[in-house]
Coordinates of C-alpha atoms in Angstrom, one line a residue:
Chain A
M1 CA 70.5 51.3 36.1
I2 CA 72.4 53.9 33.9
S3 CA 76.0 53.8 34.8
V4 CA 79.6 54.3 33.7
T5 CA 81.8 52.2 35.7
R6 CA 85.3 50.6 36.0
E7 CA 83.9 47.4 37.3
P8 CA 83.1 44.3 35.1
I9 CA 79.5 44.5 34.0
D10 CA 77.1 42.3 35.9
T11 CA 75.0 41.1 33.0
A12 CA 73.1 38.6 35.0
T13 CA 71.6 41.2 37.3
L14 CA 70.8 43.5 34.3
D15 CA 69.1 40.6 32.6
K16 CA 67.0 39.9 35.7
N17 CA 66.0 43.5 36.1
A18 CA 65.0 43.8 32.4
V19 CA 62.1 41.3 32.9
D20 CA 58.7 43.2 33.2
P21 CA 55.3 41.5 33.2
A22 CA 53.9 44.2 30.9
C23 CA 56.6 43.5 28.3
G24 CA 56.6 40.9 25.5
A25 CA 60.0 41.8 24.2
V26 CA 63.4 42.2 25.9
L27 CA 66.3 43.0 23.7
T28 CA 69.9 43.2 24.9
F29 CA 73.0 44.4 23.2
S30 CA 76.4 43.5 24.4
G31 CA 79.4 45.4 23.0
T32 CA 82.3 42.9 23.2
V33 CA 86.0 43.3 22.7
R34 CA 86.9 41.9 19.3
N35 CA 90.2 40.1 18.6
S36 CA 90.9 42.2 15.4
H37 CA 90.5 45.6 13.9
H38 CA 91.5 46.5 10.4
H39 CA 93.6 43.4 10.2
H40 CA 95.5 44.3 13.4
L41 CA 95.3 41.5 16.1
V42 CA 93.9 43.0 19.2
K43 CA 95.4 41.8 22.5
M44 CA 93.6 44.1 24.9
L45 CA 91.5 47.3 25.1
S46 CA 91.5 50.3 27.4
Y47 CA 88.5 52.8 27.6
E48 CA 89.1 56.2 29.0
A49 CA 86.1 58.1 30.4
Y50 CA 85.3 61.7 31.1
E51 CA 83.4 60.0 33.9
P52 CA 80.8 62.5 35.2
M53 CA 80.2 63.9 31.7
A54 CA 79.9 60.3 30.3
Q55 CA 77.3 59.5 32.9
R56 CA 75.3 62.7 32.0
E57 CA 75.5 62.1 28.3
L58 CA 74.4 58.5 28.9
E59 CA 71.4 59.7 30.9
K60 CA 70.6 62.2 28.1
V61 CA 70.7 59.4 25.5
V62 CA 68.3 57.3 27.4
A63 CA 65.9 60.1 28.2
E64 CA 65.8 61.1 24.6
C65 CA 65.2 57.5 23.6
K66 CA 62.3 57.3 26.1
R67 CA 60.8 60.6 24.9
R68 CA 60.8 59.2 21.3
W69 CA 59.5 55.8 22.2
P70 CA 57.4 56.4 25.2
D71 CA 56.1 52.7 25.2
L72 CA 59.5 51.5 26.4
R73 CA 59.1 50.4 29.9
K74 CA 62.7 49.8 31.0
V75 CA 66.0 50.8 29.6
Q76 CA 69.3 50.0 31.3
V77 CA 72.8 50.9 30.1
V78 CA 76.2 50.2 31.7
H79 CA 79.3 51.2 30.0
R80 CA 82.6 50.0 31.4
F81 CA 86.0 51.8 31.1
G82 CA 89.6 50.9 32.0
K83 CA 91.3 47.7 30.7
M84 CA 89.5 44.7 29.3
D85 CA 90.3 41.6 27.5
V86 CA 88.9 40.2 24.2
T87 CA 85.3 38.8 24.6
E88 CA 84.6 40.9 27.7
S89 CA 81.6 43.4 27.5
S90 CA 82.4 47.0 27.2
V91 CA 78.8 48.1 27.1
Y92 CA 75.6 46.2 27.9
I93 CA 72.1 47.7 27.1
T94 CA 68.7 46.2 27.9
V95 CA 65.4 47.5 26.5
S96 CA 62.0 46.2 27.6
S97 CA 58.9 46.8 25.7
P98 CA 55.4 45.5 25.3
H99 CA 56.0 45.1 21.5
R100 CA 59.2 44.3 19.7
G101 CA 59.2 47.1 17.3
D102 CA 59.8 49.8 19.9
A103 CA 62.5 47.8 21.4
F104 CA 64.5 47.3 18.2
V105 CA 64.5 51.0 17.2
G106 CA 65.0 52.2 20.8
L107 CA 68.0 49.9 21.3
R108 CA 69.5 50.9 18.0
Y109 CA 69.1 54.5 18.9
I110 CA 70.9 54.0 22.2
I111 CA 74.0 52.3 20.9
D112 CA 74.2 54.6 17.9
N113 CA 74.2 57.7 20.1
I114 CA 76.6 56.3 22.6
K115 CA 79.0 56.1 19.7
K116 CA 78.4 59.8 18.9
D117 CA 78.2 61.7 22.0
V118 CA 79.2 59.9 25.2
P119 CA 82.8 60.9 26.1
L120 CA 84.6 57.5 26.1
W121 CA 87.6 56.7 24.1
K122 CA 89.0 53.3 23.1
K123 CA 92.6 52.6 22.9
E124 CA 93.5 49.3 21.3
F125 CA 96.7 47.3 22.2
Y126 CA 97.8 45.1 19.3
E127 CA 99.7 41.8 19.4
N128 CA 102.6 43.5 17.6
G129 CA 103.2 45.8 20.5
E130 CA 101.6 48.8 18.9
S131 CA 98.7 50.7 20.3
E132 CA 96.3 53.4 18.9
W133 CA 93.5 55.7 20.2
L134 CA 90.4 55.4 18.1
H135 CA 88.8 58.7 17.0
P136 CA 86.4 57.7 14.3
E137 CA 85.9 60.7 12.0
D138 CA 82.1 59.9 11.6
G139 CA 81.8 59.5 15.4
C140 CA 80.9 63.0 16.4
S141 CA 77.5 64.6 16.2
P142 CA 78.0 68.2 14.8
D143 CA 74.5 69.1 16.2
H144 CA 76.3 69.4 19.5
L145 CA 78.3 72.3 18.3
T146 CA 75.0 74.2 18.4
L147 CA 72.8 74.7 21.5
R148 CA 69.9 72.3 21.9
E149 CA 67.5 75.2 21.6
D150 CA 68.8 76.1 18.1
V151 CA 68.2 72.7 16.7
N152 CA 65.1 71.8 15.0
V153 CA 64.2 68.5 16.4
Chain B
M1 CA 96.1 97.0 32.7
S2 CA 93.6 94.2 32.9
E3 CA 94.3 91.0 34.7
A4 CA 95.3 87.9 32.7
I5 CA 92.5 85.4 31.9
L6 CA 93.4 81.7 32.6
Y7 CA 91.5 78.9 31.0
T8 CA 92.2 75.4 32.1
V9 CA 90.9 72.6 29.8
K10 CA 90.8 69.0 30.4
L11 CA 92.4 66.7 27.8
F12 CA 91.6 63.1 26.9
A13 CA 92.7 60.2 24.8
S14 CA 95.1 61.2 21.9
L15 CA 95.0 64.9 22.8
K16 CA 96.3 64.0 26.3
E17 CA 98.8 61.8 25.0
H18 CA 100.1 64.1 22.4
V19 CA 100.3 67.0 24.9
G20 CA 101.8 64.8 27.6
R21 CA 99.5 66.4 30.2
E22 CA 95.9 66.0 31.6
E23 CA 95.2 69.7 31.2
W24 CA 96.0 72.5 28.8
V25 CA 96.2 76.0 30.2
Y26 CA 95.5 79.1 28.2
E27 CA 96.6 82.5 29.3
G28 CA 95.2 85.7 27.5
D29 CA 93.9 89.2 27.9
V30 CA 90.3 88.8 26.7
A31 CA 87.6 86.4 27.2
L32 CA 87.3 83.8 24.4
T33 CA 84.4 81.9 22.7
A34 CA 84.5 78.2 22.7
K35 CA 85.6 78.3 19.1
E36 CA 88.4 80.6 19.8
L37 CA 89.7 78.4 22.6
L38 CA 89.7 75.4 20.4
H39 CA 91.5 77.3 17.7
A40 CA 94.1 78.5 20.2
F41 CA 94.8 75.0 21.3
F42 CA 95.1 73.4 17.7
D43 CA 97.2 76.4 16.6
Q44 CA 99.7 75.5 19.4
Y45 CA 99.6 71.7 18.4
P46 CA 99.4 71.7 14.6
D47 CA 100.5 68.0 14.5
L48 CA 97.1 67.0 15.7
G49 CA 95.9 67.4 12.2
K50 CA 92.3 66.3 11.5
L51 CA 91.3 66.2 15.1
R52 CA 91.2 70.1 14.8
I53 CA 87.8 70.0 13.0
A54 CA 86.3 67.0 14.8
T55 CA 87.0 68.1 18.4
R56 CA 84.3 69.5 20.4
I57 CA 84.4 71.5 23.6
A58 CA 82.3 70.7 26.7
V59 CA 81.4 73.4 29.2
N60 CA 80.4 72.3 32.6
Q61 CA 80.1 68.7 31.4
A62 CA 77.8 69.5 28.5
F63 CA 78.5 70.2 24.8
C64 CA 78.2 73.8 23.9
H65 CA 77.5 76.2 21.1
E66 CA 80.8 77.3 19.4
D67 CA 80.0 80.9 19.9
L68 CA 79.5 80.5 23.6
S69 CA 81.7 82.9 25.6
V70 CA 83.7 80.8 28.0
N71 CA 84.1 81.7 31.6
P72 CA 87.4 80.9 33.5
D73 CA 85.4 79.3 36.3
D74 CA 83.7 76.9 34.0
E75 CA 84.8 73.1 33.9
L76 CA 86.2 72.9 30.4
A77 CA 87.1 69.9 28.3
F78 CA 88.1 69.2 24.8
I79 CA 86.2 66.1 23.4
P80 CA 87.9 64.4 20.5
P81 CA 85.7 62.0 18.5
V82 CA 84.5 59.5 20.9
S83 CA 84.8 55.7 20.4
G84 CA 82.6 54.0 23.1
G85 CA 80.3 51.2 22.5
Chain C
M1 CA 71.7 25.5 19.1
I2 CA 68.4 25.7 17.2
S3 CA 65.7 24.0 19.1
V4 CA 62.0 23.6 19.9
T5 CA 61.6 22.3 23.3
R6 CA 59.1 21.8 26.2
E7 CA 61.7 22.6 28.7
P8 CA 62.4 26.1 30.3
I9 CA 65.1 28.0 28.2
D10 CA 68.6 27.9 29.6
T11 CA 69.3 31.5 28.7
A12 CA 72.6 31.5 30.7
T13 CA 74.1 28.8 28.5
L14 CA 72.9 30.6 25.4
D15 CA 74.4 33.8 26.4
K16 CA 77.7 32.1 27.3
N17 CA 77.8 30.3 23.8
A18 CA 77.0 33.6 22.1
V19 CA 80.3 35.1 22.9
D20 CA 82.8 35.0 20.1
P21 CA 86.2 36.6 20.0
A22 CA 85.7 37.7 16.4
C23 CA 82.4 39.5 17.3
G24 CA 81.9 43.0 18.6
A25 CA 78.2 42.7 18.8
V26 CA 76.0 40.2 20.6
L27 CA 72.3 40.8 20.4
T28 CA 69.7 38.8 22.2
F29 CA 65.8 38.8 22.0
S30 CA 63.7 37.3 24.6
G31 CA 60.1 36.9 23.8
T32 CA 58.4 37.0 27.2
V33 CA 54.8 36.2 28.3
R34 CA 52.9 39.5 28.9
N35 CA 50.4 40.0 31.5
S36 CA 47.8 41.5 29.2
H37 CA 46.6 41.3 25.5
H38 CA 44.1 43.6 24.1
H39 CA 42.9 44.6 27.6
H40 CA 42.4 41.0 28.8
L41 CA 44.5 40.1 31.9
V42 CA 46.6 37.1 31.0
K43 CA 47.1 34.5 33.6
M44 CA 49.0 31.9 31.7
L45 CA 50.0 30.8 28.2
S46 CA 50.2 27.5 26.4
Y47 CA 52.0 27.0 23.1
E48 CA 51.2 24.1 20.8
A49 CA 53.9 22.9 18.4
Y50 CA 53.8 20.8 15.3
E51 CA 57.2 19.7 16.7
P52 CA 59.2 18.2 13.9
M53 CA 58.0 20.7 11.3
A54 CA 58.6 23.6 13.8
Q55 CA 62.2 22.3 14.2
R56 CA 62.6 22.3 10.4
E57 CA 61.0 25.7 9.8
L58 CA 63.2 27.3 12.5
E59 CA 66.3 25.8 10.9
K60 CA 65.1 27.1 7.5
V61 CA 64.7 30.6 9.0
V62 CA 68.2 30.6 10.5
A63 CA 69.7 29.2 7.2
E64 CA 68.0 31.9 5.2
C65 CA 69.2 34.6 7.7
K66 CA 72.8 33.4 7.5
R67 CA 72.6 33.3 3.7
R68 CA 71.4 36.9 3.6
W69 CA 73.8 38.2 6.2
P70 CA 76.9 36.0 5.8
D71 CA 79.0 37.9 8.3
L72 CA 76.8 36.7 11.1
R73 CA 79.1 34.3 13.1
K74 CA 76.7 32.7 15.5
V75 CA 72.9 32.4 15.6
Q76 CA 71.0 30.5 18.4
V77 CA 67.2 30.1 18.6
V78 CA 65.3 28.2 21.2
H79 CA 61.5 28.2 21.1
R80 CA 59.6 26.7 24.0
F81 CA 56.2 25.2 23.9
G82 CA 53.8 23.9 26.6
K83 CA 52.5 25.8 29.5
M84 CA 54.3 29.0 30.8
D85 CA 53.7 31.9 33.1
V86 CA 53.8 35.7 32.8
T87 CA 57.5 36.9 32.5
E88 CA 58.8 33.4 31.3
S89 CA 60.7 33.4 27.9
S90 CA 58.8 31.6 25.1
V91 CA 61.6 32.3 22.6
Y92 CA 65.2 33.3 23.0
I93 CA 67.5 34.3 20.1
T94 CA 71.1 35.3 20.1
V95 CA 73.0 36.7 17.2
S96 CA 76.8 37.4 17.2
S97 CA 78.4 39.5 14.6
P98 CA 81.7 41.4 14.0
H99 CA 79.6 44.7 13.5
R100 CA 76.3 45.6 15.0
G101 CA 74.4 46.4 11.7
D102 CA 74.2 42.8 10.6
A103 CA 73.2 41.7 14.1
F104 CA 70.3 44.0 14.2
V105 CA 68.8 43.2 10.9
G106 CA 69.6 39.5 11.2
L107 CA 67.9 39.3 14.6
R108 CA 64.8 41.2 13.4
Y109 CA 64.6 38.8 10.3
I110 CA 64.6 35.9 12.6
I111 CA 61.9 36.9 15.0
D112 CA 59.7 38.3 12.2
N113 CA 59.9 35.0 10.3
I114 CA 59.3 32.9 13.3
K115 CA 56.1 34.7 13.6
K116 CA 55.2 33.9 10.0
D117 CA 56.2 30.4 9.3
V118 CA 57.1 28.3 12.3
P119 CA 54.1 26.1 13.2
L120 CA 53.6 27.1 16.9
W121 CA 50.3 28.4 18.3
K122 CA 49.6 30.5 21.3
K123 CA 46.7 29.9 23.6
E124 CA 46.0 32.6 26.2
F125 CA 44.3 32.0 29.4
Y126 CA 42.8 35.0 30.9
E127 CA 42.1 36.0 34.6
N128 CA 38.4 36.0 33.8
G129 CA 38.4 32.2 33.0
E130 CA 38.2 32.5 29.2
S131 CA 40.8 31.4 26.8
E132 CA 41.7 32.0 23.2
W133 CA 43.9 30.6 20.5
L134 CA 45.7 33.4 18.6
H135 CA 45.7 33.2 14.8
P136 CA 46.8 36.6 13.8
E137 CA 45.4 37.3 10.2
D138 CA 48.7 39.0 9.2
G139 CA 50.7 36.0 10.6
C140 CA 51.0 33.9 7.6
S141 CA 53.2 34.1 4.7
P142 CA 51.2 33.5 1.4
D143 CA 54.5 32.9 -0.4
H144 CA 54.4 29.5 1.2
L145 CA 51.4 28.6 -0.8
T146 CA 53.7 28.5 -3.7
L147 CA 56.7 26.2 -4.1
R148 CA 60.0 27.7 -3.3
E149 CA 61.1 27.3 -6.9
D150 CA 58.3 29.4 -8.1
V151 CA 59.2 32.4 -5.9
N152 CA 61.3 35.2 -7.3
V153 CA 63.6 35.8 -4.2
Chain D
M1 CA 35.3 0.1 -9.1
S2 CA 38.3 2.1 -7.9
E3 CA 39.4 1.7 -4.2
A4 CA 38.5 4.6 -1.8
I5 CA 41.3 7.1 -1.3
L6 CA 41.9 8.1 2.5
Y7 CA 43.6 11.2 3.5
T8 CA 44.5 11.8 7.2
V9 CA 45.4 15.4 8.1
K10 CA 46.9 16.6 11.4
L11 CA 44.9 19.4 13.2
F12 CA 46.3 22.0 15.4
A13 CA 45.2 24.9 17.7
S14 CA 41.6 26.1 17.0
L15 CA 41.1 23.7 14.2
K16 CA 41.8 20.8 16.6
E17 CA 39.7 22.4 19.2
H18 CA 36.8 23.0 16.9
V19 CA 36.7 19.5 15.4
G20 CA 37.5 17.9 18.8
R21 CA 40.0 15.6 17.3
E22 CA 43.8 15.6 16.4
E23 CA 43.2 14.4 12.9
W24 CA 40.6 14.8 10.2
V25 CA 40.1 12.0 7.8
Y26 CA 38.8 12.5 4.2
E27 CA 37.6 9.7 2.1
G28 CA 37.0 10.0 -1.7
D29 CA 37.3 8.4 -5.0
V30 CA 39.9 10.5 -6.8
A31 CA 43.2 12.1 -5.7
L32 CA 43.0 15.8 -4.6
T33 CA 45.2 18.7 -4.8
A34 CA 46.2 20.5 -1.6
K35 CA 43.7 23.2 -2.3
E36 CA 40.9 20.8 -2.9
L37 CA 41.7 19.1 0.3
L38 CA 41.6 22.4 2.2
H39 CA 38.3 23.2 0.6
A40 CA 36.8 19.9 1.5
F41 CA 37.8 20.5 5.2
F42 CA 36.4 24.1 5.5
D43 CA 33.3 23.0 3.5
Q44 CA 32.6 20.5 6.2
Y45 CA 33.3 23.1 9.1
P46 CA 31.8 26.3 7.8
D47 CA 31.9 27.9 11.3
L48 CA 35.7 28.2 11.0
G49 CA 35.0 31.3 9.0
K50 CA 38.1 33.4 8.2
L51 CA 40.5 30.6 9.0
R52 CA 39.5 29.1 5.7
I53 CA 41.5 31.6 3.6
A54 CA 44.4 31.9 6.1
T55 CA 45.0 28.1 6.7
R56 CA 47.9 26.5 4.8
I57 CA 48.6 22.8 4.2
A58 CA 52.0 21.2 5.0
V59 CA 53.0 18.0 3.1
N60 CA 55.7 15.9 4.8
Q61 CA 56.5 18.9 7.2
A62 CA 56.9 21.5 4.7
F63 CA 54.6 24.1 3.2
C64 CA 53.5 23.3 -0.3
H65 CA 52.1 24.7 -3.6
E66 CA 48.2 24.6 -3.5
D67 CA 48.2 22.8 -6.9
L68 CA 50.3 20.0 -5.5
S69 CA 48.6 16.5 -5.9
V70 CA 48.4 15.0 -2.5
N71 CA 49.4 11.5 -1.9
P72 CA 47.6 9.4 0.9
D73 CA 51.0 8.3 2.2
D74 CA 52.2 11.9 2.7
E75 CA 52.3 13.2 6.2
L76 CA 49.6 16.0 6.0
A77 CA 48.8 18.9 8.3
F78 CA 46.5 22.0 8.2
I79 CA 48.5 25.0 9.5
P80 CA 46.3 27.8 10.7
P81 CA 48.0 31.2 11.1
V82 CA 50.9 30.7 13.6
S83 CA 51.5 32.8 16.6
G84 CA 54.9 31.9 18.0
G85 CA 57.5 34.3 19.2

């Protein structure tokens, strides 16, 4: 399951599907909406998605992760968009592996690259009535300004 | 006289909010590269400031080389720095 | 919740309690029983615990983790002992943090140190009728042969 | 004549299985250090092989320094390499 969706994330089903008899380690990452950001009190979030491209980029991130760590047996990623409240999951990732080392680095790779390359944008709505789009300056991967073939991987 | 070339580019997040529309249309006489199209947009909206150097262009739902020549039939989008996760 | 128990692990409750409005990252690790080990087919596992000491050592690992990464808001660890089948969780850890970096290193610290210092032992029962206690040679921490006060941390 | 000193040490996992009992009892004339107690045990069970150098002793449910002098009233346990997780 690799998906970009407006629906709340069904984490229980993802957890269930992450189990694999060949795996000794299942790691999950839940990105949850925090109640504060840079000392602003956050009331609510909204994510905008360039939906078809976000789906494709998410699939690319997972494919590259599996290429780098071929021992990973299962990887699932669901990223939600639209409005969500504090403590709700905006992204949920599971990684299942025979051994824990691969699961740790693979999971880290996925969340780090989602934050670089998957076209989703967060707008925070603060308790004081203000709101702001987040465009982190370190959030883009300049590699993507060049063709994949040009890059020495 | 050559026919005008029309590029229609999807906008997201603060770009969309700043422009007030979901798409930006560029009309010109000659085909542009990805980089030239980005420059044309940010030249028109100088208040977008630092987003100029951080925004990428996507062609047919994939990031592309900045020297790629862009086709009016391509699906185009400006991708400001993302903040998923 | 830090616990060594013979009961199946109630992961749903741990997941629920891991959520924290100040946290943007919740990581979980589930150590699950694998169906093979060094080319032996595993039918079943049994963990033996030196129960009161295992509880104490687990608490020490978590306390040291929180000392090293004080931004971690919540850490939960449950280690099960007794018999369990393939795909069941033998250990379940949750770590909740405002930012993901601390959660990743903290979680890794906890599972790595459980495998060094918490007195629990795994016996594997294989499909061929044999069984074996696992005593990994790299699994002990020689630091513990010296008093804590003697160790330069 | 001094009274005999009795140490009772808990055994786990393959140590317990090898000895066939949950505890090992050592009787001697003088107080031992943790290291001496470990050596006395593995001298008695040489077939335990490599576990000799990897087994630690716990005194009152905590790992201890090998030079610690052990008290017969302490709760003692031999801790072979652990395999939780």
